mmCIF file of C-alpha atoms in Angstrom:
data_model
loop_
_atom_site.group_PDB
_atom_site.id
_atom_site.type_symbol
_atom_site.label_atom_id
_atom_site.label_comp_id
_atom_site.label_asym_id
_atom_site.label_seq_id
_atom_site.Cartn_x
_atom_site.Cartn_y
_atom_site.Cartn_z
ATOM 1 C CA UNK A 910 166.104 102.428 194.250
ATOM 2 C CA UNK A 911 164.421 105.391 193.433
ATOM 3 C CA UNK A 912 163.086 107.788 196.706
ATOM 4 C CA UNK A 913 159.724 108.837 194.477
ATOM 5 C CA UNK A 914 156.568 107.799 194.478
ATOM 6 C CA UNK A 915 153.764 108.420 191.725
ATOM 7 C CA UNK A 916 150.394 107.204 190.533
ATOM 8 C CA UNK A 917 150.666 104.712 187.566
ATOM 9 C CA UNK A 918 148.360 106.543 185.463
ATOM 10 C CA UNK A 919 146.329 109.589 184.989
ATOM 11 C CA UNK A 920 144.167 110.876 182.551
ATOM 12 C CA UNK A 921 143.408 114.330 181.547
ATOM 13 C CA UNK A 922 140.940 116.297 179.292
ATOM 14 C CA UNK A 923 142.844 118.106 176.565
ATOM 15 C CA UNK A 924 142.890 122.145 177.010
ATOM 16 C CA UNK A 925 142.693 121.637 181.050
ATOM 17 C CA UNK A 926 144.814 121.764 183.585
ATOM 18 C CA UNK A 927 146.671 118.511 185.073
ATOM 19 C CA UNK A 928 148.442 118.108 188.479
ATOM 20 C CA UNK A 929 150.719 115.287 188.552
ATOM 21 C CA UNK A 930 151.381 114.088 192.426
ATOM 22 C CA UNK A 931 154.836 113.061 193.535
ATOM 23 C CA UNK A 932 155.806 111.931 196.849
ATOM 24 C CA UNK A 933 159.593 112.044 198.321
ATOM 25 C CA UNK A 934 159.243 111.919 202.170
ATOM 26 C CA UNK A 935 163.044 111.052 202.684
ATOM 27 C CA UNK A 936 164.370 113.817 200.946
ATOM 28 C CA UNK A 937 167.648 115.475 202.197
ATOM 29 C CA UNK A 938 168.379 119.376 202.313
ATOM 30 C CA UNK A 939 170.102 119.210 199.189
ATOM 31 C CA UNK A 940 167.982 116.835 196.910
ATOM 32 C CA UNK A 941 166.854 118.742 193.669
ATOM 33 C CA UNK A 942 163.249 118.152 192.779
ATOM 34 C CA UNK A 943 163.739 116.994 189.123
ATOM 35 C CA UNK A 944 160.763 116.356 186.160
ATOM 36 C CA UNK A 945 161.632 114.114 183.120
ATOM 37 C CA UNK A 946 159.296 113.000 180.532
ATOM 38 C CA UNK A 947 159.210 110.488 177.952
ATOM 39 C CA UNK A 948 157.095 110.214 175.047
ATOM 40 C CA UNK A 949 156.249 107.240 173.004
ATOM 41 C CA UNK A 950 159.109 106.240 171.142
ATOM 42 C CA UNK A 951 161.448 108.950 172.154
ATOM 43 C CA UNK A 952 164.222 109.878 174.844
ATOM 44 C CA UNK A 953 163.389 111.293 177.985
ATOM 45 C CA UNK A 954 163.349 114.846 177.973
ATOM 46 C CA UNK A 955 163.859 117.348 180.966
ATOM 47 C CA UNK A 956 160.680 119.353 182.573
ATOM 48 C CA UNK A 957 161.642 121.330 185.072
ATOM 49 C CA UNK A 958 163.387 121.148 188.767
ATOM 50 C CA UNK A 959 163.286 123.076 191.732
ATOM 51 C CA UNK A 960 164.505 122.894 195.206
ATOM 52 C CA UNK A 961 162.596 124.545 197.727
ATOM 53 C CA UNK A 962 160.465 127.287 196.124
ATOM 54 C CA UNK A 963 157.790 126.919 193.188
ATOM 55 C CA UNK A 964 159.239 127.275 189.927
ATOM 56 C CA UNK A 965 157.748 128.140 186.421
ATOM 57 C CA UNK A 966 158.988 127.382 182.846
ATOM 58 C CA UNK A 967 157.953 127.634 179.237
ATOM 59 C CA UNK A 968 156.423 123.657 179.758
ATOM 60 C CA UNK A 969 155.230 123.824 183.209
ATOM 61 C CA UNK A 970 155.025 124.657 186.595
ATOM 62 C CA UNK A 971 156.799 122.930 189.842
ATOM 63 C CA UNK A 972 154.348 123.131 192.976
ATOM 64 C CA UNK A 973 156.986 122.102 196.349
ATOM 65 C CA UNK A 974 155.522 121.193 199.564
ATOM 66 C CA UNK A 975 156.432 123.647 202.369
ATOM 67 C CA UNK A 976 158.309 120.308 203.754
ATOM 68 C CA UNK A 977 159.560 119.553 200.991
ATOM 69 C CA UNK A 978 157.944 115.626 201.186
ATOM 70 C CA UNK A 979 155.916 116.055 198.244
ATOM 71 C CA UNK A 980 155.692 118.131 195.035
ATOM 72 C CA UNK A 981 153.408 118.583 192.199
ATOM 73 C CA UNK A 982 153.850 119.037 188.079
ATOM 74 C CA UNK A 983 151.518 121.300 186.487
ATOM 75 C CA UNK A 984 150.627 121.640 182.986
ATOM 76 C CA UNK A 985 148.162 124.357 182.404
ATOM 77 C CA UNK A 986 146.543 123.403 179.298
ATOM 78 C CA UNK A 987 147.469 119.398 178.753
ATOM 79 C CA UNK A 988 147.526 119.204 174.707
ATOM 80 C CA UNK A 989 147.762 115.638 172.970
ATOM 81 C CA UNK A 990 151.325 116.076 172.666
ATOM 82 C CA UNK A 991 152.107 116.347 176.347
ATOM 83 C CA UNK A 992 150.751 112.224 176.785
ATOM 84 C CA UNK A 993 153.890 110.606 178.279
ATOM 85 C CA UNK A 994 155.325 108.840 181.238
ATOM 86 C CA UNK A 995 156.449 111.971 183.360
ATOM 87 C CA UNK A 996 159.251 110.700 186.009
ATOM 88 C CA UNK A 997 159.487 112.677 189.764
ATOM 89 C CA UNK A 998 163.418 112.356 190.684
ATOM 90 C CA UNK A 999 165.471 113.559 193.262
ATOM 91 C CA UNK A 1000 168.686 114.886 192.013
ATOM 92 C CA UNK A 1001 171.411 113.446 195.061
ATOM 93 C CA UNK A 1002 173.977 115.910 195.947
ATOM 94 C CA UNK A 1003 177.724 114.531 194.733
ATOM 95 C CA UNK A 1004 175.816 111.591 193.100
ATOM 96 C CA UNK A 1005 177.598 112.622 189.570
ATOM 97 C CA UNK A 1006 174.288 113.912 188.549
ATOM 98 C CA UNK A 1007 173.008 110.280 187.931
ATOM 99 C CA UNK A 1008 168.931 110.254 187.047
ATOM 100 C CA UNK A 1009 167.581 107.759 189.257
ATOM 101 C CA UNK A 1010 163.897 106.545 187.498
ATOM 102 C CA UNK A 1011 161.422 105.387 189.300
ATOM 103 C CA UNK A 1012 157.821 103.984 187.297
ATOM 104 C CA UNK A 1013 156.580 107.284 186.433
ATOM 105 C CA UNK A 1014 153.301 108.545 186.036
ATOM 106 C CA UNK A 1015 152.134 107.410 182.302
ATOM 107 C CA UNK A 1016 149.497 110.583 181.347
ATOM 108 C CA UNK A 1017 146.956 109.718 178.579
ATOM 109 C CA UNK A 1018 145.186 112.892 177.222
ATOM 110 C CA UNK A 1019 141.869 112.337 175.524
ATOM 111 C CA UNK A 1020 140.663 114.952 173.027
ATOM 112 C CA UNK B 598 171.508 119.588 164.598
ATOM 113 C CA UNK B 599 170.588 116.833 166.832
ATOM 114 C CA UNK B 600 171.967 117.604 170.309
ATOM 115 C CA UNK B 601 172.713 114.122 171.528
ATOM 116 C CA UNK B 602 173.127 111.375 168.678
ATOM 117 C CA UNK B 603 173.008 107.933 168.574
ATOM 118 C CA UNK B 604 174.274 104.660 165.996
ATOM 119 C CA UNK B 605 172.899 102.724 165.087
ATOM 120 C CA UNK B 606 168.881 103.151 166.104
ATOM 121 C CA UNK B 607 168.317 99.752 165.571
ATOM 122 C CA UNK B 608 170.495 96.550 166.543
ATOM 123 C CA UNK B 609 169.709 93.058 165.671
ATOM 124 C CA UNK B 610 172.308 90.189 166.627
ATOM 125 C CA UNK B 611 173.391 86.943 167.531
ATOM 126 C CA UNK B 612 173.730 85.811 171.044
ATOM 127 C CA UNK B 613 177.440 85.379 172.048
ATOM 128 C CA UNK B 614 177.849 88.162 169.346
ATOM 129 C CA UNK B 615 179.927 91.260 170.376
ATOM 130 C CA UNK B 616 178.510 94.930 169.597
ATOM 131 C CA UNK B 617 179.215 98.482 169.785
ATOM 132 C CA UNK B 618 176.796 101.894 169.910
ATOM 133 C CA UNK B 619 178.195 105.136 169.677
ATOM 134 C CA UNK B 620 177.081 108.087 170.968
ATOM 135 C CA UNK B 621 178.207 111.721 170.334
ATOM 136 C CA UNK B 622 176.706 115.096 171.733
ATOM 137 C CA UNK B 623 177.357 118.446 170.065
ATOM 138 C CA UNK B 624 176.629 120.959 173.381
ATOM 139 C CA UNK B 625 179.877 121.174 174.604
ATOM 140 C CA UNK B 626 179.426 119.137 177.314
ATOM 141 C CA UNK B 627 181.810 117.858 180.285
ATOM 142 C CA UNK B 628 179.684 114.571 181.339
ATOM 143 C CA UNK B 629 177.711 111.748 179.494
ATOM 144 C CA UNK B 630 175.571 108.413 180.875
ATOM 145 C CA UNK B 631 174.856 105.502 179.438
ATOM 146 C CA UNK B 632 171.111 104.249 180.651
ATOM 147 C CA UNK B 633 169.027 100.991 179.908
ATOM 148 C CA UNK B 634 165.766 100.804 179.297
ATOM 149 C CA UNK B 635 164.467 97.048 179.206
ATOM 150 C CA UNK B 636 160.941 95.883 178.659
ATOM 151 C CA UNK B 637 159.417 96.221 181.847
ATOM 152 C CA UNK B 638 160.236 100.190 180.709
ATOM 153 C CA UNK B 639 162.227 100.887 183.994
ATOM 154 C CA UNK B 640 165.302 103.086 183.058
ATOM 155 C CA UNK B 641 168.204 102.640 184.862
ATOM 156 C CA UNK B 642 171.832 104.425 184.983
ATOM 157 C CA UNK B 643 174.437 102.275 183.797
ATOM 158 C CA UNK B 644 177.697 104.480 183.702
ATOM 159 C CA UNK B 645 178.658 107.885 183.968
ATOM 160 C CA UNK B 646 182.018 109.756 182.550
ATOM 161 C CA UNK B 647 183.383 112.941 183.165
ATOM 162 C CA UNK B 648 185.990 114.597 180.827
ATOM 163 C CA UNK B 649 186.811 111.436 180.165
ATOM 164 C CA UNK B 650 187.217 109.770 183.427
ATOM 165 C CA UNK B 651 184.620 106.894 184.292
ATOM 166 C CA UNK B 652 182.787 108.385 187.558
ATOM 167 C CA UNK B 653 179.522 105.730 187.688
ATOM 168 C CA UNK B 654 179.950 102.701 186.924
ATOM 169 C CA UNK B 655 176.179 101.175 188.375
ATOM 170 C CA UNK B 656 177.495 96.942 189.178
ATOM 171 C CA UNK B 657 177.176 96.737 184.988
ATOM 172 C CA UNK B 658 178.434 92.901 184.156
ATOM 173 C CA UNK B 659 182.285 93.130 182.876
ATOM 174 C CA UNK B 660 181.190 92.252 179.365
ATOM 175 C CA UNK B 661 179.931 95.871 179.325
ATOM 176 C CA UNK B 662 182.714 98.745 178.048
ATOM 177 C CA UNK B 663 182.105 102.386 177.703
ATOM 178 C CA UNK B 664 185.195 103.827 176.313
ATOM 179 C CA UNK B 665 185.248 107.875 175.917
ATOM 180 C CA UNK B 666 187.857 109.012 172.978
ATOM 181 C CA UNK B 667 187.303 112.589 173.965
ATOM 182 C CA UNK B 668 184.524 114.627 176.032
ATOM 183 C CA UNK B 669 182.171 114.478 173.066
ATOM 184 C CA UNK B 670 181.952 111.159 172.942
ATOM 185 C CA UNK B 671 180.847 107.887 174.875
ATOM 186 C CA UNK B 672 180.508 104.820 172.971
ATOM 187 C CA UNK B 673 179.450 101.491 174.042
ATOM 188 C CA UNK B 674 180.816 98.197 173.496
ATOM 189 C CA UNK B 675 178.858 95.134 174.722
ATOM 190 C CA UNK B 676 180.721 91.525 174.321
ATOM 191 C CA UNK B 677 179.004 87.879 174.228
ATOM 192 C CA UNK B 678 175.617 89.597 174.422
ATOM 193 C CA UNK B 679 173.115 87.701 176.147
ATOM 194 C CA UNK B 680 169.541 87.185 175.592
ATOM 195 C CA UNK B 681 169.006 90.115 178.538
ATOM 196 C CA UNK B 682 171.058 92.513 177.063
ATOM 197 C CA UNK B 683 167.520 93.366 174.701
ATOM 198 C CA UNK B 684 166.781 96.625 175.660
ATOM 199 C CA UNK B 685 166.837 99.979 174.318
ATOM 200 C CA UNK B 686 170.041 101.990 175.653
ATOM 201 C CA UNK B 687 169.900 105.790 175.620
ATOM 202 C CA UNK B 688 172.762 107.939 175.550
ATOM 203 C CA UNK B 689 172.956 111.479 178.071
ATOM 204 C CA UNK B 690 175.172 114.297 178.576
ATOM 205 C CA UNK B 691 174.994 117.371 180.394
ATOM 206 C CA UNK B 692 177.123 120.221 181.721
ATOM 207 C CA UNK B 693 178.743 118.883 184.395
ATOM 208 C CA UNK B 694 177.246 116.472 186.519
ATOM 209 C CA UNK B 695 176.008 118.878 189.002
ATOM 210 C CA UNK B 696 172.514 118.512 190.874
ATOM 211 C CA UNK B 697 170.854 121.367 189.379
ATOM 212 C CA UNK B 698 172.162 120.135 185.690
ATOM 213 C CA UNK B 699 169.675 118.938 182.853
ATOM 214 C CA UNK B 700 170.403 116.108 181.082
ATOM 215 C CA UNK B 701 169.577 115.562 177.691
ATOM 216 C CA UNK B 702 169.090 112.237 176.044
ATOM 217 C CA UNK B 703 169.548 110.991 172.732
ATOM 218 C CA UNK B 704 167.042 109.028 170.497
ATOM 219 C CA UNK B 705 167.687 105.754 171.767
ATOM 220 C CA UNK B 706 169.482 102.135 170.637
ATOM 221 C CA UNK B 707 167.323 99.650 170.532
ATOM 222 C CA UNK B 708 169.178 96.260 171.018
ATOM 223 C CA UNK B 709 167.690 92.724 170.162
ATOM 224 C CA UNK B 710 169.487 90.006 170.678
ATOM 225 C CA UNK B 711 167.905 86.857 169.386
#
C-alpha cells in the first residue's frame, strides 16, 4: 500500500507558481522522498527526491518538512506541458528500489 | 535513442491466448521492473530483476514470466491471458536498485484482451 497521501486534483494558472502537498507521517529515517510524473499517454518520468534537506533541480523544487511527515513539489512557473498526475513516493531502504504508487495528484493547467 | 524501449505498443488478443512484450534499455543499467497500469490508472510493481536474478516478484499469478537474457533486457511473457490482464504494462530500469536511484520508464504496452 502506498505510505503517501495527496489531493486528487489541483489546478493551476499557467506562468505561476504551484505547490503540490504530500503527506507521509510514517516515514522511517531512511525513506527517500521521491517525485514521479506522468503525462497523458506517456511513462512516468522522475522529478526529483530528497531526503531530509530541500532540494532543487532543472524541473523543480523539493520543500521537506523539518519532521520529515510531509513534503511539498514546487514548480515555479507551471507551463501547459507540466499537466500530469505527479506521484509523492517513499523510496524503502533494501526494498530493491521498487516505486510504490499511490493515486497521485492529477494537475490541470489552464492557459 | 530511446532510453527504455518497448514491443509491441499495442496488443490485441484472444482470451486463453499466450503473449510476450519485450523490453530493452540502452543506459547500462544493472536492474529493470515490470509495472501494471490497469484502468482504474493505479500503477503497481509487478517484478523486479537484478543482473539477471529475479529480486521482486509482487504475488503476480504463475501465468506471468519475466525472463531476463542478459542485464539489458526483461521481457514478458503472459500465458492464458485473462480478461484482467487489460492493462497497459510499462517497462523500468535503473542503476541499481538503490533508494536514491531514478528509474526510468519506457513508453508503455498497452494490452487488450478481448
Amino acid at each position: 500500500d502506498a505510505k503517501t497521501t495527496q489531493p486528487n486534483s489541483m489546478e493551476s494558472n499557467e506562468e505561476e507558481p504551484v505547490h503540490l502537498p504530500c503527506n507521509h507521517s510514517t516515514i522511517s529515517g531512511t525513506d527517500y522522498i521521491h517525485w514521479y510524473r506522468q503525462l497523458p499517454s506517456q511513462g512516468p518520468e522522475y522529478v526529483i527526491h530528497g531526503l531530509t534537506s530541500n532540494v532543487n533541480n532543472r524541473m523543480a523544487s523539493l520543500a521537506i518538512a523539518e519532521d520529515r511527515k510531509s513534503s511539498t513539489l514546487i514548480l515555479h512557473r507551471a507551463t501547459l506541458r507540466d499537466a500530469a498526475v505527479y506521484y509523492c513516493i517513499l523510496k524503502i531502504y533494501n526494498q530493491g528500489g521498487k516505486l510504490i504508487f499511490g493515486q497521485g495528484t492529477e494537475l490541470s493547467v489552464k492557459p | 535513442d530511446t532510453a527504455v524501449s518497448q514491443t509491441p505498443k499495442y496488443l490485441v488478443t484472444q482470451m486463453g491466448n499466450d503473449k510476450s512484450i519485450k523490453c530493452e534499455q540502452n543506459l547500462g543499467h544493472d536492474t529493470m521492473y515490470w509495472y501494471k497500469q490497469d484502468s482504474k490508472k493505479f500503477l503497481k510493481i509487478m517484478f523486479s530483476y537484478n543482473n539477471k536474478e529475479l529480486i521482486i516478484n509482487e504475488t503476480v499469478p504463475n501465468r506471468f514470466s519475466p525472463k531476463s537474457p542478459d542485464k539489458a533486457h526483461l521481457n514478458l511473457h503472459i500465458n492464458s491471458l485473462e480478461l484482467g490482464d487489460s492493462a497497459v504494462y510499462f517497462c523500468a530500469s535503473s542503476r541499481r536498485g538503490a533508494s536514491t536511484d531514478t528509474q526510468y520508464f519506457g513508453p508503455g504496452t498497452r494490452l487488450t484482451v478481448l
